[in-house]
Amino acid sequence: MKQCLFLLFFASVVFFLSAFSHQSKVNISNHYYLKTKSQPLGISIILYRVGKADRIEDLSNLEKEIDKSKSVNLYKMTEDLAIIFMNTVDTYSDTAALPYKMLLGNYVEKQVGYRIINGFISTSEVVKICNWIREHKINSFEGFSKMYDALSQEAKQELEDIGSGDKKSLFEGYVQPLTEFYFAALKDNNAIVICGE
C-alpha cells in the first residue's frame, strides 16, 4: 500500500513539473505596450523627464539622461487611470487621445541600456497634456472626484472587477504625483520617455 501511494505521489510530482517546464518564456518588452493589447499591463510603467525634443531621435546620451532623470512610477495602475481618464473599458481604442498619451505616450521601440523605451511624449505634447489636466482639473482632488463620479456604469464596474483602489487612494498615490510630474516637465521644457520595468 505504501509503495502504491509513493508511486502515485511520484507520478503526480513528475506530471506537475513537466507541465510547467514546457511553458514558453515571455519577452517582457512585448508585455509592456502593444497598440492592440487588450489585457492589463504586467509590469511597472515609469515615466522619465528628459531634455527638450520633438522626436526621440533628437535626444543624445539618453541612457545617462534617464539615469539622472526625475521620474514617476505608475506601477500597474495605468489601466485603472486610463479607464478613468477616458471613461471607457476599451482603453486602447484611441491611442491619439491625450489621456492615453499622458499614460503611455506615442509608441516607439528603443533599447537604452537595460531599459526598453516604448513611449515618447514630445515637449510640445507635454504642453497639450498640461492644458488637458488644467481643463479637467484632475490636479485637484475635487476635479478628479468629479471625473471619477461621472464615469459610466460600465467603467465603474470594470474598476471594481479589476480591484481598483478608491478615488482618494488613486488620487493621492498616482494622479497627484503624475500631474505634478507633468507640470514640472512643462516648467523645465522636458520631453518624456516611458519604460516598462
XYZ file of N, CA and C in Angstrom, residues 10-197:
564
model
N 4.838 10.200 -6.616
C 5.950 10.458 -7.526
C 5.444 10.800 -8.927
N 4.457 10.052 -9.407
C 3.909 10.299 -10.744
C 3.257 11.671 -10.820
N 2.540 12.071 -9.772
C 1.887 13.382 -9.806
C 2.911 14.515 -9.764
N 4.017 14.340 -9.005
C 5.078 15.356 -8.977
C 5.725 15.485 -10.348
N 6.019 14.371 -10.993
C 6.621 14.396 -12.338
C 5.683 15.083 -13.316
N 4.404 14.764 -13.248
C 3.415 15.373 -14.144
C 3.359 16.886 -13.912
N 3.310 17.304 -12.642
C 3.240 18.712 -12.298
C 4.453 19.471 -12.821
N 5.655 18.917 -12.584
C 6.883 19.577 -13.037
C 6.978 19.642 -14.550
N 6.557 18.594 -15.232
C 6.641 18.604 -16.695
C 5.661 19.602 -17.293
N 4.538 19.815 -16.639
C 3.556 20.779 -17.149
C 4.131 22.184 -17.147
N 4.940 22.520 -16.117
C 5.492 23.863 -16.023
C 6.808 24.027 -16.769
N 7.506 22.954 -17.032
C 8.796 23.081 -17.710
C 8.637 23.358 -19.196
N 7.461 23.131 -19.750
C 7.244 23.359 -21.176
C 6.626 24.718 -21.472
N 6.421 25.548 -20.437
C 5.873 26.873 -20.691
C 6.919 27.715 -21.404
N 6.471 28.484 -22.374
C 7.406 29.331 -23.104
C 7.733 30.562 -22.274
N 8.942 31.052 -22.435
C 9.358 32.251 -21.725
C 8.722 33.452 -22.407
N 8.319 34.436 -21.596
C 7.657 35.622 -22.115
C 8.688 36.727 -22.261
N 8.690 37.374 -23.396
C 9.555 38.523 -23.609
C 8.907 39.719 -22.928
N 9.567 40.254 -21.878
C 8.962 41.317 -21.089
C 8.666 42.554 -21.932
N 9.452 42.832 -22.952
C 9.210 44.014 -23.771
C 7.910 43.892 -24.549
N 7.512 42.679 -24.896
C 6.257 42.509 -25.613
C 5.056 42.655 -24.694
N 5.282 42.512 -23.383
C 4.171 42.610 -22.443
C 3.863 44.037 -22.055
N 4.808 44.956 -22.262
C 4.586 46.311 -21.795
C 3.536 47.016 -22.627
N 3.716 47.104 -23.920
C 2.863 48.016 -24.654
C 2.716 47.563 -26.090
N 1.559 47.162 -26.447
C 1.234 46.854 -27.827
C 0.024 47.685 -28.197
N 0.007 48.238 -29.395
C -1.090 49.123 -29.768
C -2.447 48.436 -29.685
N -2.475 47.141 -29.923
C -3.759 46.436 -29.933
C -3.936 45.574 -28.696
N -3.126 45.802 -27.691
C -3.154 44.983 -26.490
C -4.467 45.176 -25.739
N -5.081 44.081 -25.331
C -6.355 44.195 -24.637
C -6.320 43.582 -23.242
N -5.131 43.229 -22.753
C -5.039 42.678 -21.410
C -4.265 43.642 -20.527
N -4.445 43.564 -19.213
C -3.769 44.507 -18.317
C -2.253 44.417 -18.433
N -1.602 45.546 -18.197
C -0.150 45.581 -18.226
C 0.396 44.792 -17.053
N 1.507 44.076 -17.277
C 2.016 43.187 -16.252
C 3.228 43.695 -15.513
N 3.717 44.905 -15.817
C 4.912 45.422 -15.170
C 4.728 46.895 -14.850
N 5.656 47.442 -14.076
C 5.576 48.859 -13.707
C 5.819 49.751 -14.910
N 5.038 50.810 -14.999
C 5.222 51.820 -16.043
C 5.857 53.040 -15.386
N 7.023 53.431 -15.897
C 7.766 54.552 -15.323
C 7.969 55.616 -16.390
N 7.612 56.856 -16.048
C 7.801 57.993 -16.933
C 9.038 58.755 -16.475
N 9.915 59.106 -17.436
C 11.144 59.837 -17.136
C 11.137 61.173 -17.873
N 11.535 62.228 -17.160
C 11.716 63.539 -17.794
C 13.101 63.577 -18.425
N 13.149 63.980 -19.692
C 14.427 64.101 -20.409
C 14.479 65.483 -21.065
N 15.525 65.739 -21.840
C 15.704 67.047 -22.447
C 14.632 67.399 -23.466
N 14.650 68.641 -23.897
C 13.687 69.134 -24.889
C 13.879 68.371 -26.197
N 12.772 67.900 -26.764
C 12.862 67.144 -28.023
C 11.499 67.040 -28.690
N 11.518 67.084 -30.022
C 10.299 66.845 -30.803
C 10.200 65.381 -31.209
N 11.361 64.721 -31.305
C 11.406 63.292 -31.650
C 12.409 62.624 -30.729
N 12.211 61.351 -30.494
C 13.135 60.634 -29.602
C 14.547 60.609 -30.187
N 14.644 60.650 -31.508
C 15.961 60.648 -32.172
C 16.740 61.929 -31.890
N 16.047 62.982 -31.445
C 16.712 64.247 -31.129
C 17.475 64.193 -29.806
N 17.249 63.157 -29.026
C 17.874 63.056 -27.711
C 19.195 62.299 -27.808
N 20.267 62.924 -27.387
C 21.563 62.244 -27.379
C 21.894 61.849 -25.945
N 22.674 60.799 -25.815
C 23.087 60.303 -24.500
C 21.879 60.029 -23.594
N 20.890 59.361 -24.161
C 19.618 59.116 -23.490
C 19.766 58.274 -22.229
N 20.667 57.291 -22.263
C 20.842 56.434 -21.087
C 21.285 57.254 -19.877
N 22.221 58.158 -20.071
C 22.700 58.997 -18.977
C 21.598 59.944 -18.503
N 20.821 60.480 -19.453
C 19.712 61.372 -19.085
C 18.684 60.653 -18.221
N 18.342 59.436 -18.611
C 17.347 58.670 -17.850
C 17.870 58.360 -16.456
N 19.137 57.995 -16.362
C 19.717 57.659 -15.062
C 19.663 58.837 -14.086
N 19.763 60.064 -14.610
C 19.745 61.257 -13.763
C 18.354 61.891 -13.694
N 17.409 61.317 -14.379
C 16.102 61.931 -14.578
C 15.199 61.864 -13.359
N 14.307 62.836 -13.288
C 13.178 62.777 -12.356
C 12.153 61.855 -12.993
N 11.505 61.047 -12.180
C 10.557 60.081 -12.743
C 9.319 59.961 -11.869
N 8.304 59.314 -12.440
C 7.111 58.953 -11.690
C 6.784 57.511 -12.057
N 6.507 56.699 -11.044
C 6.242 55.283 -11.255
C 4.746 55.030 -11.070
N 4.094 54.589 -12.143
C 2.657 54.294 -12.073
C 2.402 52.846 -11.686
N 3.450 52.094 -11.433
C 3.337 50.680 -11.079
C 2.452 49.972 -12.096
N 1.380 49.351 -11.650
C 0.489 48.643 -12.579
C -0.858 49.356 -12.685
N -0.869 50.654 -12.444
C -2.131 51.394 -12.362
C -2.518 52.095 -13.659
N -1.770 51.905 -14.730
C -2.097 52.612 -15.970
C -3.472 52.238 -16.501
N -3.862 50.980 -16.370
C -5.184 50.583 -16.859
C -6.280 51.279 -16.064
N -6.145 51.306 -14.744
C -7.141 51.962 -13.892
C -7.266 53.438 -14.266
N -6.121 54.113 -14.390
C -6.140 55.534 -14.719
C -6.694 55.782 -16.118
N -6.351 54.923 -17.065
C -6.867 55.086 -18.427
C -8.387 54.932 -18.462
N -8.914 53.986 -17.711
C -10.375 53.808 -17.647
C -11.026 55.090 -17.134
N -10.432 55.686 -16.110
C -10.998 56.904 -15.516
C -10.835 58.097 -16.448
N -9.626 58.310 -16.959
C -9.373 59.486 -17.791
C -10.132 59.446 -19.112
N -10.355 58.234 -19.650
C -11.010 58.103 -20.959
C -12.478 57.679 -20.847
N -12.902 57.308 -19.640
C -14.280 56.866 -19.380
C -14.697 55.746 -20.338
N -13.835 54.750 -20.436
C -14.114 53.603 -21.288
C -13.380 52.381 -20.752
N -13.922 51.205 -21.040
C -13.206 49.979 -20.678
C -12.256 49.574 -21.797
N -12.450 50.118 -22.982
C -11.574 49.827 -24.122
C -10.526 50.924 -24.210
N -9.562 50.863 -23.320
C -8.598 51.959 -23.178
C -7.603 52.062 -24.326
N -7.545 51.044 -25.170
C -6.613 51.072 -26.314
C -7.321 51.466 -27.603
N -8.561 51.935 -27.501
C -9.349 52.243 -28.694
C -8.927 53.542 -29.364
N -8.333 54.473 -28.601
C -7.955 55.761 -29.172
C -6.563 56.139 -28.685
N -5.549 55.657 -29.394
C -4.165 55.901 -28.977
C -3.717 57.337 -29.247
N -4.549 58.116 -29.956
C -4.215 59.516 -30.219
C -4.794 60.443 -29.151
N -5.643 59.928 -28.264
C -6.264 60.748 -27.223
C -5.219 61.215 -26.215
N -5.310 62.457 -25.772
C -4.338 62.993 -24.812
C -4.282 62.196 -23.511
N -5.422 61.755 -22.946
C -5.310 60.963 -21.716
C -4.543 59.655 -21.919
N -4.694 59.066 -23.098
C -3.939 57.841 -23.408
C -2.447 58.176 -23.509
N -2.139 59.242 -24.264
C -0.740 59.633 -24.429
C -0.102 60.024 -23.103
N -0.878 60.612 -22.212
C -0.356 61.022 -20.915
C 0.188 59.824 -20.143
N -0.410 58.660 -20.337
C -0.004 57.460 -19.608
C 1.003 56.603 -20.368
N 0.844 56.485 -21.681
C 1.673 55.552 -22.455
C 2.454 56.195 -23.599
N 2.181 57.451 -23.894
C 2.927 58.158 -24.929
C 2.613 57.684 -26.333
N 3.429 58.145 -27.270
C 3.376 57.685 -28.651
C 4.285 56.471 -28.749
N 3.830 55.449 -29.427
C 4.589 54.204 -29.469
C 5.938 54.378 -30.164
N 6.973 53.943 -29.473
C 8.326 53.827 -30.034
C 8.894 52.521 -29.492
N 9.949 52.083 -30.084
C 10.639 50.908 -29.543
C 12.123 51.176 -29.632
N 12.727 51.369 -28.456
C 14.144 51.726 -28.428
C 14.781 51.136 -27.179
N 15.871 50.416 -27.384
C 16.636 49.856 -26.266
C 17.657 50.901 -25.834
N 17.645 51.227 -24.543
C 18.601 52.177 -23.986
C 19.185 51.543 -22.731
N 20.410 51.042 -22.843
C 20.996 50.298 -21.735
C 20.156 49.062 -21.477
N 19.781 48.845 -20.227
C 18.957 47.675 -19.907
C 17.465 47.967 -20.069
N 17.114 49.233 -20.303
C 15.707 49.614 -20.418
C 15.213 49.512 -21.851
N 13.921 49.247 -21.971
C 13.272 49.309 -23.276
C 12.260 50.445 -23.218
N 12.459 51.442 -24.055
C 11.521 52.566 -24.129
C 10.433 52.194 -25.127
N 9.190 52.329 -24.691
C 8.061 52.032 -25.569
C 7.116 53.215 -25.732
N 7.420 54.329 -25.100
C 6.568 55.502 -25.236
C 7.394 56.772 -25.226
N 6.952 57.754 -26.010
C 7.642 59.044 -26.081
C 6.604 60.157 -26.168
N 6.843 61.226 -25.411
C 5.988 62.415 -25.461
C 6.893 63.612 -25.719
N 6.633 64.294 -26.816
C 7.465 65.444 -27.182
C 7.208 66.612 -26.235
N 8.113 67.569 -26.240
C 7.987 68.757 -25.405
C 6.694 69.500 -25.720
N 6.343 69.591 -26.994
C 5.111 70.298 -27.365
C 3.861 69.545 -26.911
N 3.930 68.216 -26.861
C 2.782 67.443 -26.385
C 2.625 67.547 -24.873
N 3.729 67.766 -24.157
C 3.645 67.991 -22.713
C 2.767 69.210 -22.439
N 2.918 70.246 -23.263
C 2.098 71.461 -23.120
C 0.616 71.116 -23.287
N 0.283 70.337 -24.314
C -1.115 69.957 -24.574
C -1.678 69.113 -23.431
N -0.871 68.197 -22.913
C -1.322 67.335 -21.810
C -1.568 68.176 -20.556
N -0.685 69.127 -20.270
C -0.889 70.003 -19.103
C -2.149 70.843 -19.262
N -2.435 71.288 -20.478
C -3.685 72.020 -20.727
C -4.893 71.125 -20.471
N -4.809 69.857 -20.868
C -5.895 68.904 -20.626
C -6.080 68.683 -19.123
N -4.982 68.565 -18.401
C -5.043 68.389 -16.940
C -5.742 69.583 -16.294
N -5.354 70.805 -16.718
C -5.972 72.020 -16.171
C -7.453 72.090 -16.524
N -7.759 71.783 -17.769
C -9.151 71.854 -18.235
C -10.066 70.931 -17.426
N -9.572 69.739 -17.107
C -10.378 68.763 -16.360
C -10.135 68.823 -14.853
N -9.195 69.697 -14.443
C -8.911 69.952 -13.019
C -8.556 68.678 -12.236
N -7.914 67.720 -12.918
C -7.576 66.473 -12.214
C -6.352 66.615 -11.323
N -5.723 67.788 -11.317
C -4.610 68.035 -10.404
C -5.116 68.394 -9.008
N -6.444 68.490 -8.849
C -7.037 68.668 -7.520
C -7.924 67.464 -7.226
N -8.073 67.143 -5.937
C -8.920 66.012 -5.579
C -10.368 66.268 -5.975
N -10.809 67.504 -5.871
C -12.183 67.837 -6.231
C -12.427 67.597 -7.723
N -11.487 68.032 -8.559
C -11.624 67.827 -10.004
C -11.568 66.358 -10.377
N -10.637 65.623 -9.757
C -10.531 64.197 -10.030
C -11.790 63.471 -9.552
N -12.306 63.854 -8.388
C -13.535 63.240 -7.863
C -14.700 63.440 -8.821
N -14.791 64.636 -9.376
C -15.869 64.938 -10.326
C -15.775 64.023 -11.547
N -14.553 63.847 -12.076
C -14.359 62.956 -13.214
C -14.700 61.519 -12.830
N -14.227 61.087 -11.678
C -14.449 59.717 -11.201
C -15.937 59.446 -11.007
N -16.638 60.390 -10.396
C -18.067 60.212 -10.117
C -18.915 60.201 -11.383
N -18.410 60.829 -12.451
C -19.160 60.908 -13.708
C -18.908 59.714 -14.639
N -18.139 58.733 -14.175
C -17.841 57.569 -15.018
C -19.106 56.804 -15.379
N -19.083 56.192 -16.548
C -20.195 55.330 -16.956
C -20.276 54.137 -16.013
N -21.450 53.516 -15.977
C -21.630 52.340 -15.121
C -20.676 51.221 -15.538
N -20.459 51.105 -16.853
C -19.557 50.073 -17.375
C -18.129 50.303 -16.876
N -17.684 51.564 -16.904
C -16.330 51.882 -16.433
C -16.205 51.629 -14.929
N -17.229 52.014 -14.155
C -17.206 51.771 -12.705
C -17.152 50.276 -12.405
N -17.909 49.500 -13.181
C -17.929 48.051 -12.975
C -16.563 47.439 -13.287
N -15.938 47.931 -14.354
C -14.609 47.421 -14.732
C -13.587 47.728 -13.643
N -13.633 48.918 -13.084
C -12.721 49.267 -11.989
C -12.937 48.348 -10.798
N -14.188 48.062 -10.522
C -14.497 47.141 -9.417
C -13.979 45.738 -9.732
N -14.180 45.305 -10.975
C -13.764 43.952 -11.382
C -12.253 43.758 -11.310
N -11.495 44.808 -11.611
C -10.035 44.667 -11.576
C -9.457 44.994 -10.199
N -10.334 45.300 -9.243
C -9.881 45.543 -7.873
C -9.175 46.867 -7.697
N -9.631 47.888 -8.415
C -9.007 49.207 -8.332
C -9.233 49.827 -6.955
N -8.362 50.740 -6.588
C -8.495 51.424 -5.304
C -9.621 52.442 -5.329
N -9.924 52.998 -4.172
C -10.933 54.055 -4.103
C -10.344 55.338 -4.672
N -11.208 56.318 -4.948
C -10.738 57.522 -5.638
C -9.710 58.314 -4.834
N -9.814 58.300 -3.517
C -8.837 59.042 -2.715
C -7.452 58.416 -2.816
N -7.375 57.090 -2.696
C -6.061 56.432 -2.787
C -5.496 56.535 -4.197
N -6.351 56.471 -5.216
C -5.880 56.632 -6.592
C -5.328 58.039 -6.808
N -6.035 59.035 -6.281
C -5.572 60.413 -6.455
C -4.250 60.634 -5.729
N -4.204 60.279 -4.449
C -3.003 60.555 -3.655
C -1.801 59.722 -4.097
N -2.062 58.479 -4.499
C -0.956 57.598 -4.851
C -0.449 57.748 -6.276
N -1.330 58.156 -7.200
C -0.949 58.129 -8.618
C -1.265 59.415 -9.382
N -2.484 59.927 -9.254
C -2.884 61.075 -10.069
C -2.147 62.335 -9.649
N -2.078 62.600 -8.359
C -1.376 63.792 -7.895
C 0.107 63.763 -8.265
N 0.841 62.654 -7.997
C 2.247 62.624 -8.439
C 2.399 62.745 -9.955
N 1.464 62.168 -10.710
C 1.533 62.233 -12.173
C 1.341 63.659 -12.662
N 0.349 64.366 -12.128
C 0.103 65.739 -12.589
C 1.238 66.668 -12.152
N 1.782 66.464 -10.951
C 2.935 67.259 -10.514
C 4.138 67.011 -11.421
N 4.326 65.767 -11.818
C 5.401 65.388 -12.735
C 5.250 66.140 -14.066
N 4.027 66.174 -14.601
C 3.799 66.858 -15.874
C 4.018 68.356 -15.774
N 3.570 68.981 -14.697
C 3.773 70.421 -14.556
C 5.250 70.756 -14.367
N 6.002 69.883 -13.715
C 7.454 70.079 -13.591
C 8.118 69.934 -14.963
N 7.646 68.959 -15.764
C 8.186 68.775 -17.117
C 7.885 69.995 -17.975
N 6.700 70.568 -17.811
C 6.328 71.780 -18.547
C 7.248 72.935 -18.166
N 7.462 73.106 -16.881
C 8.316 74.201 -16.384
C 9.741 74.075 -16.897
N 10.263 72.849 -16.940
C 11.657 72.632 -17.356
C 11.806 72.337 -18.843
N 10.693 72.459 -19.586
C 10.743 72.273 -21.040
C 11.234 70.875 -21.417
N 10.721 69.859 -20.729
C 11.143 68.476 -20.943
C 10.293 67.760 -21.976
N 10.899 66.735 -22.551
C 10.152 65.662 -23.235
C 10.097 64.523 -22.222
N 9.342 63.478 -22.535
C 9.169 62.362 -21.611
C 9.333 61.050 -22.352
N 10.042 60.108 -21.740
C 10.114 58.761 -22.263
C 9.475 57.815 -21.239
N 8.890 56.739 -21.747
C 8.127 55.833 -20.904
C 8.671 54.411 -21.072
N 8.946 53.778 -19.944
C 9.516 52.428 -19.957
C 8.654 51.496 -19.123
N 8.654 50.244 -19.514
C 8.084 49.195 -18.677
C 9.246 48.499 -17.986
N 9.231 48.445 -16.681
C 10.362 47.860 -15.931
C 9.849 46.904 -14.878
